[in-house]
Coordinates of C-alpha atoms in Angstrom, one line a residue:
M281 CA 120.8 87.0 -30.0
V282 CA 119.2 84.0 -28.4
K283 CA 121.5 81.2 -29.2
K284 CA 124.6 84.0 -28.3
G285 CA 122.5 84.1 -25.1
I286 CA 121.7 80.4 -24.8
L287 CA 125.9 80.2 -24.9
A288 CA 127.4 82.5 -22.9
I289 CA 124.5 80.6 -19.8
V290 CA 125.9 76.9 -21.2
A291 CA 129.7 78.4 -20.9
L292 CA 129.0 80.4 -17.1
S293 CA 127.4 76.7 -16.2
L294 CA 130.8 75.0 -17.3
M295 CA 132.3 77.2 -15.7
L296 CA 130.5 77.6 -12.4
S297 CA 130.3 73.3 -12.2
L298 CA 134.4 73.5 -12.6
I299 CA 135.0 75.5 -9.8
I300 CA 132.4 74.0 -7.5
G301 CA 134.3 70.8 -8.4
A302 CA 137.0 72.5 -8.0
V303 CA 136.8 73.4 -4.6
G304 CA 134.8 69.2 -4.2
C305 CA 138.4 68.2 -4.2
D306 CA 140.0 69.8 -2.5
G307 CA 138.3 69.4 1.1
G308 CA 138.1 66.1 -0.2
E309 CA 141.5 66.0 -0.2
E310 CA 142.1 66.9 3.9
A311 CA 138.8 64.8 4.0
T312 CA 140.9 61.8 3.2
P313 CA 143.8 62.7 5.5
T314 CA 141.6 62.5 8.3
P315 CA 140.9 58.9 8.4
T316 CA 144.9 58.8 8.5
A317 CA 146.4 61.1 10.7
T318 CA 143.6 63.3 12.6
A319 CA 141.6 59.5 13.5
E320 CA 144.6 57.1 14.6
P321 CA 145.1 60.2 17.6
T322 CA 141.0 60.3 18.4
E323 CA 142.0 56.4 18.0
T324 CA 144.9 57.2 21.0
A325 CA 142.2 59.3 22.4
E326 CA 141.5 56.1 24.1
P327 CA 143.0 58.1 27.0
T328 CA 140.1 60.4 26.5
A329 CA 138.1 57.7 27.1
T330 CA 140.6 57.4 30.3
A331 CA 138.2 60.6 30.8
E332 CA 136.4 57.9 32.9
P333 CA 137.8 59.5 35.9
T334 CA 135.5 62.6 34.0
A335 CA 132.5 59.9 34.4
T336 CA 133.4 58.9 38.1
A337 CA 133.2 62.8 39.0
E338 CA 130.2 63.2 37.8
P339 CA 128.3 61.8 40.6
T340 CA 129.6 64.6 42.6
A341 CA 127.3 66.8 40.4
T342 CA 124.4 65.4 42.4
E343 CA 126.1 64.3 45.9
A344 CA 126.8 66.8 48.0
P345 CA 130.7 68.5 47.3
E346 CA 133.7 67.3 48.9
I347 CA 135.0 68.6 52.2
T348 CA 138.8 69.8 52.1
I349 CA 140.7 69.6 55.6
G350 CA 143.6 71.4 56.1
A351 CA 146.4 69.4 57.2
V352 CA 150.7 71.4 58.3
M353 CA 153.2 68.9 58.5
C354 CA 157.0 68.2 59.3
L355 CA 157.9 67.0 56.4
T356 CA 160.8 68.6 55.8
G357 CA 163.7 69.2 58.6
G358 CA 164.2 68.5 62.3
L359 CA 160.9 66.6 62.6
S360 CA 160.8 65.1 59.2
G361 CA 161.6 61.6 60.4
M362 CA 158.2 61.8 62.9
G363 CA 156.0 64.0 60.4
P364 CA 154.7 61.7 57.2
D365 CA 153.2 58.8 59.9
I366 CA 151.4 62.1 61.8
R367 CA 149.7 62.9 58.3
D368 CA 149.0 58.9 58.7
G369 CA 147.7 59.0 60.3
A370 CA 144.8 61.8 59.7
L371 CA 144.2 60.6 56.5
L372 CA 143.5 57.0 57.6
S373 CA 141.1 58.9 59.5
I374 CA 139.6 60.6 56.4
N375 CA 139.9 56.6 54.8
E376 CA 137.8 55.1 57.1
I377 CA 135.0 58.3 57.7
N378 CA 135.1 57.9 53.0
A379 CA 134.8 54.6 53.2
A380 CA 131.3 54.5 55.6
G381 CA 129.7 57.4 53.4
G382 CA 131.9 60.7 55.0
V383 CA 130.2 63.5 56.9
N384 CA 126.9 64.0 56.1
G385 CA 126.7 62.6 52.6
S386 CA 130.0 64.6 51.3
H387 CA 133.4 63.0 50.9
L388 CA 136.8 64.2 52.5
R389 CA 139.9 65.6 51.3
L390 CA 143.0 66.2 52.7
I391 CA 145.4 68.9 51.7
T392 CA 148.6 68.7 53.3
E393 CA 151.5 71.4 53.5
D394 CA 155.1 71.2 54.8
S395 CA 155.6 73.6 57.8
A396 CA 159.1 72.8 57.7
T397 CA 159.9 72.1 61.2
E398 CA 159.6 76.3 60.9
A399 CA 157.2 78.4 62.6
T400 CA 157.6 81.1 59.8
T401 CA 156.8 78.4 56.6
G402 CA 154.3 77.2 59.1
L403 CA 152.3 80.5 59.8
E404 CA 152.7 80.6 55.6
A405 CA 151.2 77.1 54.7
V406 CA 148.4 77.4 57.1
K407 CA 148.0 80.9 55.0
K408 CA 147.4 79.3 52.4
L409 CA 145.5 76.5 53.2
V410 CA 142.7 79.1 54.3
E411 CA 143.2 81.8 51.4
I412 CA 143.8 79.7 48.2
N413 CA 142.2 76.3 49.6
G414 CA 139.2 77.8 52.0
V415 CA 139.6 75.5 54.3
K416 CA 138.1 76.0 58.2
V417 CA 139.9 73.5 59.5
I418 CA 143.0 72.2 60.3
I419 CA 144.6 69.7 61.7
G420 CA 148.0 70.9 63.0
P421 CA 150.8 72.8 62.7
M422 CA 152.5 69.9 64.8
I423 CA 155.0 72.2 65.9
S424 CA 154.4 74.9 69.0
G425 CA 156.5 77.5 67.2
A426 CA 154.1 77.3 64.5
T427 CA 151.0 77.0 66.7
L428 CA 151.9 80.4 68.3
A429 CA 152.3 82.0 65.4
A430 CA 149.2 80.8 63.3
G431 CA 146.7 81.1 66.2
P432 CA 146.5 85.1 66.0
Y433 CA 145.5 84.3 63.0
V434 CA 143.3 81.1 62.5
G435 CA 141.4 83.4 65.1
E436 CA 140.8 86.7 63.6
R437 CA 139.4 84.5 60.7
E438 CA 137.4 81.8 62.4
V439 CA 139.3 78.4 61.1
V440 CA 139.9 76.0 63.5
I441 CA 142.9 74.3 64.3
I442 CA 143.5 71.2 65.9
S443 CA 147.1 69.8 67.1
P444 CA 148.5 66.5 66.8
S445 CA 152.0 67.4 68.3
A446 CA 152.4 71.1 69.6
T447 CA 152.6 70.6 73.2
S448 CA 154.0 74.1 74.8
P449 CA 152.6 75.0 77.9
D450 CA 153.0 78.6 76.4
I451 CA 149.8 78.3 74.2
A452 CA 147.6 77.2 76.5
D453 CA 146.2 80.6 77.9
Q454 CA 146.6 82.5 74.7
E455 CA 143.4 85.3 73.3
W456 CA 142.7 83.2 70.7
R457 CA 142.2 79.7 71.7
E458 CA 138.5 79.7 70.9
F459 CA 139.8 78.2 67.6
V460 CA 142.9 76.4 68.8
F461 CA 142.8 72.7 70.4
R462 CA 145.1 70.1 70.9
T463 CA 144.9 66.5 71.0
A464 CA 147.9 66.0 72.4
P465 CA 149.0 67.2 76.6
T466 CA 151.0 70.1 77.4
D467 CA 154.3 69.7 78.3
A468 CA 153.4 71.1 81.4
F469 CA 152.9 67.1 81.7
Q470 CA 155.3 66.0 79.8
G471 CA 157.5 67.4 82.5
V472 CA 156.3 66.2 85.7
A473 CA 157.0 62.5 84.1
M474 CA 160.7 63.0 83.7
A475 CA 160.6 64.5 86.9
Q476 CA 159.7 61.5 87.8
L477 CA 162.1 59.3 86.2
V478 CA 164.3 61.8 88.3
E479 CA 162.7 60.6 91.5
E480 CA 162.6 57.0 90.9
G481 CA 166.3 56.6 90.1
G482 CA 167.2 58.4 93.2
Y483 CA 169.4 60.9 91.3
E484 CA 170.5 63.9 93.3
R485 CA 172.4 66.3 90.4
A486 CA 170.4 67.1 87.4
A487 CA 171.6 69.3 84.5
I488 CA 169.4 70.1 82.1
F489 CA 169.9 70.7 78.2
V490 CA 167.5 72.3 75.9
M491 CA 166.5 73.3 72.4
D492 CA 166.6 77.1 72.7
N493 CA 162.7 77.3 71.2
Q494 CA 159.4 76.9 73.5
Y495 CA 159.8 73.8 73.5
G496 CA 162.6 73.0 74.4
V497 CA 162.5 76.0 77.1
G498 CA 158.9 75.3 77.3
I499 CA 159.5 71.3 78.9
E500 CA 162.7 72.8 80.6
E501 CA 160.3 75.6 83.0
V502 CA 158.2 73.0 84.3
L503 CA 161.5 70.5 85.1
E504 CA 163.0 73.8 87.1
D505 CA 159.6 73.6 89.1
A506 CA 159.1 70.3 89.5
L507 CA 161.9 68.5 90.0
T508 CA 163.6 68.3 93.7
V509 CA 166.7 67.2 93.3
E510 CA 169.5 70.5 93.2
I511 CA 169.5 71.7 89.3
V512 CA 173.7 72.0 89.3
S513 CA 174.2 73.4 85.2
T514 CA 171.2 73.7 82.9
A515 CA 172.4 75.0 79.0
R516 CA 170.2 76.5 75.8
Y517 CA 171.1 75.0 71.6
D518 CA 170.8 76.1 68.9
P519 CA 169.3 73.3 67.0
V520 CA 170.1 74.4 63.8
K521 CA 173.9 74.4 64.9
L522 CA 174.9 70.5 65.0
D523 CA 177.7 71.0 66.9
Y524 CA 177.6 71.2 70.6
L525 CA 180.8 70.3 71.5
T526 CA 180.7 73.5 74.2
E527 CA 178.0 73.6 75.4
L528 CA 177.8 69.7 76.7
Q529 CA 181.7 70.7 78.2
I530 CA 179.6 73.2 80.1
I531 CA 177.3 70.7 81.7
K532 CA 179.9 68.3 82.1
D533 CA 182.4 70.0 84.3
S534 CA 178.8 70.0 86.5
N535 CA 179.6 66.7 87.0
P536 CA 175.6 65.6 87.0
D537 CA 174.3 62.0 87.5
V538 CA 171.4 62.7 86.0
V539 CA 171.1 64.6 82.2
L540 CA 167.3 66.1 81.2
H541 CA 167.6 67.1 77.1
V542 CA 165.0 68.1 74.6
G543 CA 165.5 68.0 71.3
Y544 CA 164.8 66.8 67.8
G545 CA 166.1 63.6 65.9
D546 CA 167.9 65.6 63.8
D547 CA 170.1 67.9 66.5
A548 CA 169.6 64.3 69.0
Q549 CA 172.2 62.4 66.3
I550 CA 174.8 65.4 67.0
V551 CA 174.1 65.6 71.0
Y552 CA 174.5 62.1 71.2
K553 CA 177.6 61.8 68.5
Q554 CA 179.5 64.3 70.7
A555 CA 178.2 63.4 73.9
L556 CA 179.8 59.6 73.1
E557 CA 183.1 61.1 72.1
L558 CA 183.6 63.3 74.9
G559 CA 182.9 59.9 77.9
M560 CA 179.1 60.9 79.0
D561 CA 177.7 57.9 78.9
T562 CA 178.1 57.1 82.3
A563 CA 175.1 60.1 83.8
Q564 CA 171.5 59.1 82.9
W565 CA 170.5 61.1 80.3
I566 CA 166.5 61.0 80.7
T567 CA 165.3 63.1 77.0
S568 CA 161.4 63.6 75.5
E569 CA 159.3 62.3 72.6
G570 CA 161.0 65.4 69.9
V571 CA 163.6 62.4 69.4
Y572 CA 162.0 59.7 69.0
A573 CA 162.3 59.1 65.4
E574 CA 163.7 56.1 63.4
A575 CA 165.6 58.2 61.8
T576 CA 167.6 59.5 65.2
L577 CA 168.7 55.9 65.2
E578 CA 170.7 56.1 61.6
M579 CA 173.5 57.4 63.5
A580 CA 175.6 54.5 65.0
E581 CA 177.2 56.9 67.3
A582 CA 173.9 57.9 68.1
A583 CA 172.1 55.1 68.6
E584 CA 175.2 53.4 70.7
F585 CA 174.9 56.6 72.8
M586 CA 171.4 56.2 73.2
S587 CA 171.5 52.3 74.0
K588 CA 174.1 53.0 76.6
A589 CA 173.3 56.4 78.7
V590 CA 169.0 56.9 77.2
I591 CA 166.0 56.6 78.7
G592 CA 163.2 59.5 77.4
T593 CA 159.1 59.5 77.7
K594 CA 156.4 60.3 74.5
P595 CA 152.8 60.6 74.9
A596 CA 151.0 56.9 74.3
A597 CA 148.6 55.7 74.0
P598 CA 146.9 53.1 76.7
E599 CA 147.5 49.3 75.7
G600 CA 143.9 48.2 74.9
S601 CA 142.3 46.9 72.1
A602 CA 141.6 50.1 70.0
Y603 CA 144.8 51.2 69.8
D604 CA 146.2 47.4 68.9
D605 CA 143.4 47.8 66.1
F606 CA 144.5 51.3 65.1
A607 CA 148.3 50.5 65.0
A608 CA 146.5 47.1 62.3
A609 CA 144.7 48.7 60.5
F610 CA 147.9 52.0 59.9
E611 CA 149.9 49.1 59.5
A612 CA 148.3 47.5 56.9
E613 CA 147.3 50.7 55.1
F614 CA 151.0 52.5 55.1
G615 CA 153.7 48.7 54.9
H616 CA 155.0 50.0 59.0
A617 CA 153.8 50.3 63.0
P618 CA 152.3 54.2 63.7
G619 CA 154.8 55.9 64.8
V620 CA 154.4 59.0 67.8
Y621 CA 151.3 61.4 67.9
A622 CA 150.2 59.5 64.1
E623 CA 146.7 58.4 66.7
N624 CA 146.7 62.2 68.2
A625 CA 146.2 63.5 64.9
Y626 CA 143.8 60.5 64.0
D627 CA 142.0 61.2 67.0
A628 CA 142.0 65.1 65.3
M629 CA 140.7 64.0 62.5
S630 CA 137.9 62.3 63.8
L631 CA 137.1 64.6 66.4
A632 CA 136.6 67.8 63.2
A633 CA 135.0 64.9 61.5
L634 CA 132.0 65.0 64.6
A635 CA 132.2 68.6 65.0
I636 CA 132.0 69.4 61.0
E637 CA 128.5 66.6 60.8
Q638 CA 127.0 68.6 63.8
A639 CA 128.0 72.0 63.0
G640 CA 128.4 72.0 59.0
Y641 CA 131.4 73.0 57.4
D642 CA 130.8 76.9 56.8
D643 CA 131.4 78.2 60.2
G644 CA 134.0 78.0 62.2
A645 CA 132.9 79.0 65.2
A646 CA 129.9 76.5 65.1
I647 CA 132.8 73.6 64.6
S648 CA 134.2 75.2 67.2
A649 CA 131.5 74.9 70.0
A650 CA 130.9 71.3 68.5
L651 CA 134.0 70.1 69.1
T652 CA 134.0 71.6 73.1
T653 CA 130.9 69.4 73.8
I654 CA 131.9 66.2 71.7
G655 CA 135.5 66.6 73.0
Q656 CA 134.3 65.4 76.5
D657 CA 135.3 62.2 77.7
Y658 CA 135.4 61.0 74.1
S659 CA 137.2 57.8 73.9
G660 CA 140.1 58.7 71.8
I661 CA 142.8 56.1 69.8
S662 CA 145.5 58.1 72.7
G663 CA 142.9 57.5 75.4
T664 CA 139.9 59.1 76.8
I665 CA 140.0 63.4 75.8
T666 CA 138.1 65.9 77.8
F667 CA 138.5 69.1 76.2
A668 CA 139.2 72.4 79.0
D669 CA 137.4 75.4 78.7
N670 CA 140.8 76.7 76.6
G671 CA 141.0 73.5 73.8
D672 CA 143.8 71.9 76.0
R673 CA 144.0 68.1 76.7
L674 CA 143.4 67.2 80.0
G675 CA 145.6 64.7 81.7
G676 CA 147.4 62.1 80.0
Y677 CA 149.3 58.4 79.3
Y678 CA 153.2 58.6 78.7
E679 CA 155.4 56.1 77.9
V680 CA 159.0 54.9 79.0
W681 CA 160.9 53.7 76.8
K682 CA 164.8 52.6 75.7
V683 CA 166.9 51.4 72.9
V684 CA 168.6 48.5 73.1
E685 CA 171.0 46.3 70.5
E686 CA 170.3 43.2 69.0
D687 CA 172.9 42.4 66.8
G688 CA 173.8 45.1 65.0
V689 CA 170.4 46.8 65.2
Y690 CA 169.2 49.4 67.5
S691 CA 165.1 50.0 68.5
Y692 CA 163.1 51.5 70.9
E693 CA 161.7 49.1 73.6
R694 CA 158.8 49.8 75.8
I695 CA 159.9 49.6 79.5
K696 CA 156.0 51.3 81.4
V697 CA 153.6 53.6 81.0
I698 CA 152.7 56.2 83.1
S699 CA 149.6 57.9 83.7
L700 CA 148.8 61.7 84.5

């Protein structure tokens, strides 16, 4: 019996060792491919060694958190020729601030949304930045329509917006102005500058030809008050239509010796091409900064008409070392000279950073109050900035420009600067 029991135990032991051996072999067979199949990916996983970004991100665990600033820019649509430079003006300021250590130990990050040069899209961009990205400060929107649309929204949520280029006088006295600032002077000044050029030129019969939006109609209303000469005709046009022969014929039939035009680059190309076809280059044209973009000169007929008949105004920085240094830094960073309003965006971002440094980033009302205080005789790249009680910039400088042609190449050239 014992012998049989021992034999049974020995047999059982042999069976168990076979089973254990089999299991060990199966594991070993999966392990052997590991060096060949799995190990090589883990070597290619040296890109996860590229997870050195996560290593660089580690300092943010011990440092102050990043501060996110929003921007709403016209990257497509009628002002797409201006939008990237205006965004880059703000970005240059951020890069310089971060290089100097940031704001209260935190680095700044810019998130840009495209308004497509439309009021409704601009409002949606503002909402996205506030509700998804949680920003408390936005540089922009660029256009007056989008700023007017966003005003009640940011006022209710106590988010600060600083527009570098929304110039409509209609923005001036809105209830929500505690949270809306402008580093560009309003068109109440630009309309006066344009009227001043009419008077200097000795013209007697003025026609007003503007796009039918807040920007165009705003300058039209200023011109009607500021002009001291006879206004022989007024016409508004739909900037989206891109065919203006009917409206241009109305202007031509009134026989003006000066035409005051307000538009954007896309529509201005068609306006000037069709004005050339109608022989309207015998009158002097005076236009605003909305058409001032390299893209406007890309249509040969428009550029030809501009060189023959058009001068214009645009907000400008006073000449001097501050702007020259900015322009050199901008060109070094982005590869070309800054466009119109780039310096205003730089000033908007720099002022915002100073206000955040003083008030922190969580309280929009505190940031607004700090901006009002800091924005008194502030030495900006675009000149001295003083905010009125409603957040508007007091006064400004305007460049008078023309288009010149040399060897078939058209470019803008400064004539002089007007201070208002």
